[in-house]
PDB file of C-alpha atoms in Angstrom:
ATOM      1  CA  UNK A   1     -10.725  -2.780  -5.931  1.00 61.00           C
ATOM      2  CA  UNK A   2      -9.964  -5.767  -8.189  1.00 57.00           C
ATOM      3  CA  UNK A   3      -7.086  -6.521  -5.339  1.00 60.00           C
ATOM      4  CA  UNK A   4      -9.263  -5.972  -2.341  1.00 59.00           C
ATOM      5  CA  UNK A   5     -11.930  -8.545  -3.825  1.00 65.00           C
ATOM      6  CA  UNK A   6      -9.071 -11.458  -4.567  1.00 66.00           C
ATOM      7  CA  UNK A   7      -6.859 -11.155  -1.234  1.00 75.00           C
ATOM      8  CA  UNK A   8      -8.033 -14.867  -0.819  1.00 70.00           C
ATOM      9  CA  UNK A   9      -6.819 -15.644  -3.965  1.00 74.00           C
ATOM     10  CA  UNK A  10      -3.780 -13.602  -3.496  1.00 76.00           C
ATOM     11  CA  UNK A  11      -2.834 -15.698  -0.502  1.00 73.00           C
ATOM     12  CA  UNK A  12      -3.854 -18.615  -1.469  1.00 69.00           C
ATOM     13  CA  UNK A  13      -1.680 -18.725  -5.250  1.00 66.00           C
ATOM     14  CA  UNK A  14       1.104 -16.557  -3.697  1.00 65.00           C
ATOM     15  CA  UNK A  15       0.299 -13.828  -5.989  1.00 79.00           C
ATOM     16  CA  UNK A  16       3.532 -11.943  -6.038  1.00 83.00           C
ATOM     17  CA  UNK A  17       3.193 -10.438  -9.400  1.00 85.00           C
ATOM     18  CA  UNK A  18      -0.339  -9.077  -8.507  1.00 86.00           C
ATOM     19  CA  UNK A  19       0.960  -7.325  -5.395  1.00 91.00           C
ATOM     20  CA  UNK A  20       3.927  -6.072  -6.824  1.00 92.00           C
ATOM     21  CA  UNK A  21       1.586  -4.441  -9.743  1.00 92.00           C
ATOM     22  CA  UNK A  22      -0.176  -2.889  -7.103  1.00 93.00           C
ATOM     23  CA  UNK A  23       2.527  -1.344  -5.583  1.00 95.00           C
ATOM     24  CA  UNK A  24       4.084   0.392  -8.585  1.00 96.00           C
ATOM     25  CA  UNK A  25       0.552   2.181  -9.059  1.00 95.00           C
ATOM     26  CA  UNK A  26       0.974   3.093  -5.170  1.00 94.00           C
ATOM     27  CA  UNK A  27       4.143   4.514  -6.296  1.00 94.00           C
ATOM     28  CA  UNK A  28       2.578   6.684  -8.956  1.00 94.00           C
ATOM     29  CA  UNK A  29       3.350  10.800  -7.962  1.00 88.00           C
ATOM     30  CA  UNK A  30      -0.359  12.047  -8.544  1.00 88.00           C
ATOM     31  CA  UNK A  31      -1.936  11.427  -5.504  1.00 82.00           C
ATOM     32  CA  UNK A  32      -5.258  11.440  -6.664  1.00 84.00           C
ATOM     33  CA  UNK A  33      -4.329   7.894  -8.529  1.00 89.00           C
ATOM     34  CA  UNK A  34      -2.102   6.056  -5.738  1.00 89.00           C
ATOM     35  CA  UNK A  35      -4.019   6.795  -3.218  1.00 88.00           C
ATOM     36  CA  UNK A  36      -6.819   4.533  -4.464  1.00 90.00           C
ATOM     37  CA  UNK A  37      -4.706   1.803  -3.312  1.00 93.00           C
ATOM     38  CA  UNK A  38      -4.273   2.458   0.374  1.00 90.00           C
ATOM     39  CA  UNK A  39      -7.509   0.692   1.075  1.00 91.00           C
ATOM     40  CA  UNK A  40      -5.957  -2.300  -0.713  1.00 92.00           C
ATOM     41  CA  UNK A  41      -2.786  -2.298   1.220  1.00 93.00           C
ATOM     42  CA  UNK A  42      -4.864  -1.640   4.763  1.00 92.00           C
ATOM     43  CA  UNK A  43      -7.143  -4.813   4.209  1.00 91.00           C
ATOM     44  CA  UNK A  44      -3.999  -6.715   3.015  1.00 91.00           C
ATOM     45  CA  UNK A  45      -2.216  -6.292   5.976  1.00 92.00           C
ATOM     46  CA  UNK A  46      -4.921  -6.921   8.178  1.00 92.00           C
ATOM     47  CA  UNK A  47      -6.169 -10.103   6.601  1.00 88.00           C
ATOM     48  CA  UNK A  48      -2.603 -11.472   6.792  1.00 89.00           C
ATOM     49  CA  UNK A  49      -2.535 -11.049  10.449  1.00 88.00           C
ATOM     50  CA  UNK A  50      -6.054 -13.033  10.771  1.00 86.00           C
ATOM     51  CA  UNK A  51      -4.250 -15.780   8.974  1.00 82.00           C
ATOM     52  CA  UNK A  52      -4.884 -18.751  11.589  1.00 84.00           C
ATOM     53  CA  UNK A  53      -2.413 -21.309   9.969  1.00 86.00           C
ATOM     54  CA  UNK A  54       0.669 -20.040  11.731  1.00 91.00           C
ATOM     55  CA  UNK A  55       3.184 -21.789   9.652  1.00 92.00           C
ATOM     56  CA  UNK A  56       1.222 -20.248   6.438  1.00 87.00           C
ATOM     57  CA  UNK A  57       1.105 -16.933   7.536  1.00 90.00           C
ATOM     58  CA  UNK A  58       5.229 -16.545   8.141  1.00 93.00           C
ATOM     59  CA  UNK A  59       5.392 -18.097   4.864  1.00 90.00           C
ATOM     60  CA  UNK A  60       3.389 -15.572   3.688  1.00 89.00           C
ATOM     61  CA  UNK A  61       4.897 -12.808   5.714  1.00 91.00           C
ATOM     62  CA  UNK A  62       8.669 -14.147   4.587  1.00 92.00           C
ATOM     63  CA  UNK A  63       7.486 -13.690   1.042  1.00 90.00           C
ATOM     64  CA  UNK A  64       6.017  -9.874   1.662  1.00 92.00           C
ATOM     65  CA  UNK A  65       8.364  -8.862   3.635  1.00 94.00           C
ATOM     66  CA  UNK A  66      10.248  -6.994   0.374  1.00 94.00           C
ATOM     67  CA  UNK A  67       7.171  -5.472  -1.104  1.00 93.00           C
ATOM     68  CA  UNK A  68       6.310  -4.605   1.945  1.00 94.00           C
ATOM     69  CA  UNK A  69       9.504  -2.653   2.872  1.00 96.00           C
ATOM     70  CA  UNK A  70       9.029  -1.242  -0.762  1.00 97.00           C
ATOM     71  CA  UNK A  71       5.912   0.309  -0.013  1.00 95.00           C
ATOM     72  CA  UNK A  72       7.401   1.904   3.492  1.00 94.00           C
ATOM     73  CA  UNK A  73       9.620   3.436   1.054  1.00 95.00           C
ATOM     74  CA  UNK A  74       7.008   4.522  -1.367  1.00 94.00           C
ATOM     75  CA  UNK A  75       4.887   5.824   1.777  1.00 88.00           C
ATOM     76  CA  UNK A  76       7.444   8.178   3.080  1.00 87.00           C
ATOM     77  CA  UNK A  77       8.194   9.505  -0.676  1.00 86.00           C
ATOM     78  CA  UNK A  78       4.266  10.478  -0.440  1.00 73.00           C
ATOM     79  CA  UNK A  79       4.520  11.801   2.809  1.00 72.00           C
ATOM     80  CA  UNK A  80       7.578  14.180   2.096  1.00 75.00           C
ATOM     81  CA  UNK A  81       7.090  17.995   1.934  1.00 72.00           C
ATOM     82  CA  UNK A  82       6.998  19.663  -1.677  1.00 69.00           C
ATOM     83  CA  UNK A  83      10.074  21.632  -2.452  1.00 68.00           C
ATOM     84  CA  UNK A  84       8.363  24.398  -4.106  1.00 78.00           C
ATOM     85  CA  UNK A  85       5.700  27.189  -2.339  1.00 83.00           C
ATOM     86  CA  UNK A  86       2.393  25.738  -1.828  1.00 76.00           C
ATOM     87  CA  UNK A  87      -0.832  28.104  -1.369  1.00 81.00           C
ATOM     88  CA  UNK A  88      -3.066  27.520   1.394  1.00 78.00           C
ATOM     89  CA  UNK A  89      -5.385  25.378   0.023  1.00 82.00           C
ATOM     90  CA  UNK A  90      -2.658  23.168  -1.476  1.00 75.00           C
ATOM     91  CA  UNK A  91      -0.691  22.820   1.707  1.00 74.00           C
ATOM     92  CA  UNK A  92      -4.198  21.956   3.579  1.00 81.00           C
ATOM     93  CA  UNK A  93      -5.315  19.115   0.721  1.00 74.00           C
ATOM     94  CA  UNK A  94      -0.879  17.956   1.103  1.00 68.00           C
ATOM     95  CA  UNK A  95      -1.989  17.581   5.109  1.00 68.00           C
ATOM     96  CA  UNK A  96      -4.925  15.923   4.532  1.00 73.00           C
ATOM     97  CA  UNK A  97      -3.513  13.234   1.958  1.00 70.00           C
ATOM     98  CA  UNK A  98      -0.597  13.132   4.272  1.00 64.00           C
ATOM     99  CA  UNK A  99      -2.810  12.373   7.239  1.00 65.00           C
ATOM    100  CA  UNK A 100      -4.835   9.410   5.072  1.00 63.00           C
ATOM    101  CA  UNK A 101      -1.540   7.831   4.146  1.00 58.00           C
TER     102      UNK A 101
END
């Protein structure tokens, strides 16, 4: 939430360190907890491609791009099937989460 009420901010003082810190808690296993930061990463994407300076927002982009491809990386990680047995009701909430992401 703290990162969804400063993208202006973000954007504005290249915040690199702030995104990158929310990244590694995307990349935390337990769902419950990294999945409190897709809203974050939906409405940071989206107001980067509002940007109407189009020299600013290729700046911005060029300096994203990594974390970004970092989080593609942490996305599919989330999205991969569990080696061990799940029980209904696990493989339904795995579907669901999997389906958010």
């Amino acid at each position: 939430e703290l990162g969804e009420s400063h993208l202006s901010r973000i954007y504005a003082e290249n915040s690199l360190q702030c995104v990158d810190s929310i990244l590694k808690c995307s990349g935390i296993e337990d769902t419950s907890i990294s999945s409190m930061t897709f809203q974050f990463w939906y409405r940071f994407v989206m107001e980067l491609q509002r940007f109407g300076d189009l020299r600013k927002r290729q700046e911005l982009v060029d300096m994203f791009t990594p974390t970004l491809l970092q989080l593609l990386d942490v996305s599919l990680k989330h999205m991969q099937y569990p080696d061990e047995e799940l029980s209904f009701e696990e493989a339904e909430d795995f579907h669901r989460e999997r389906y958010y992401l």
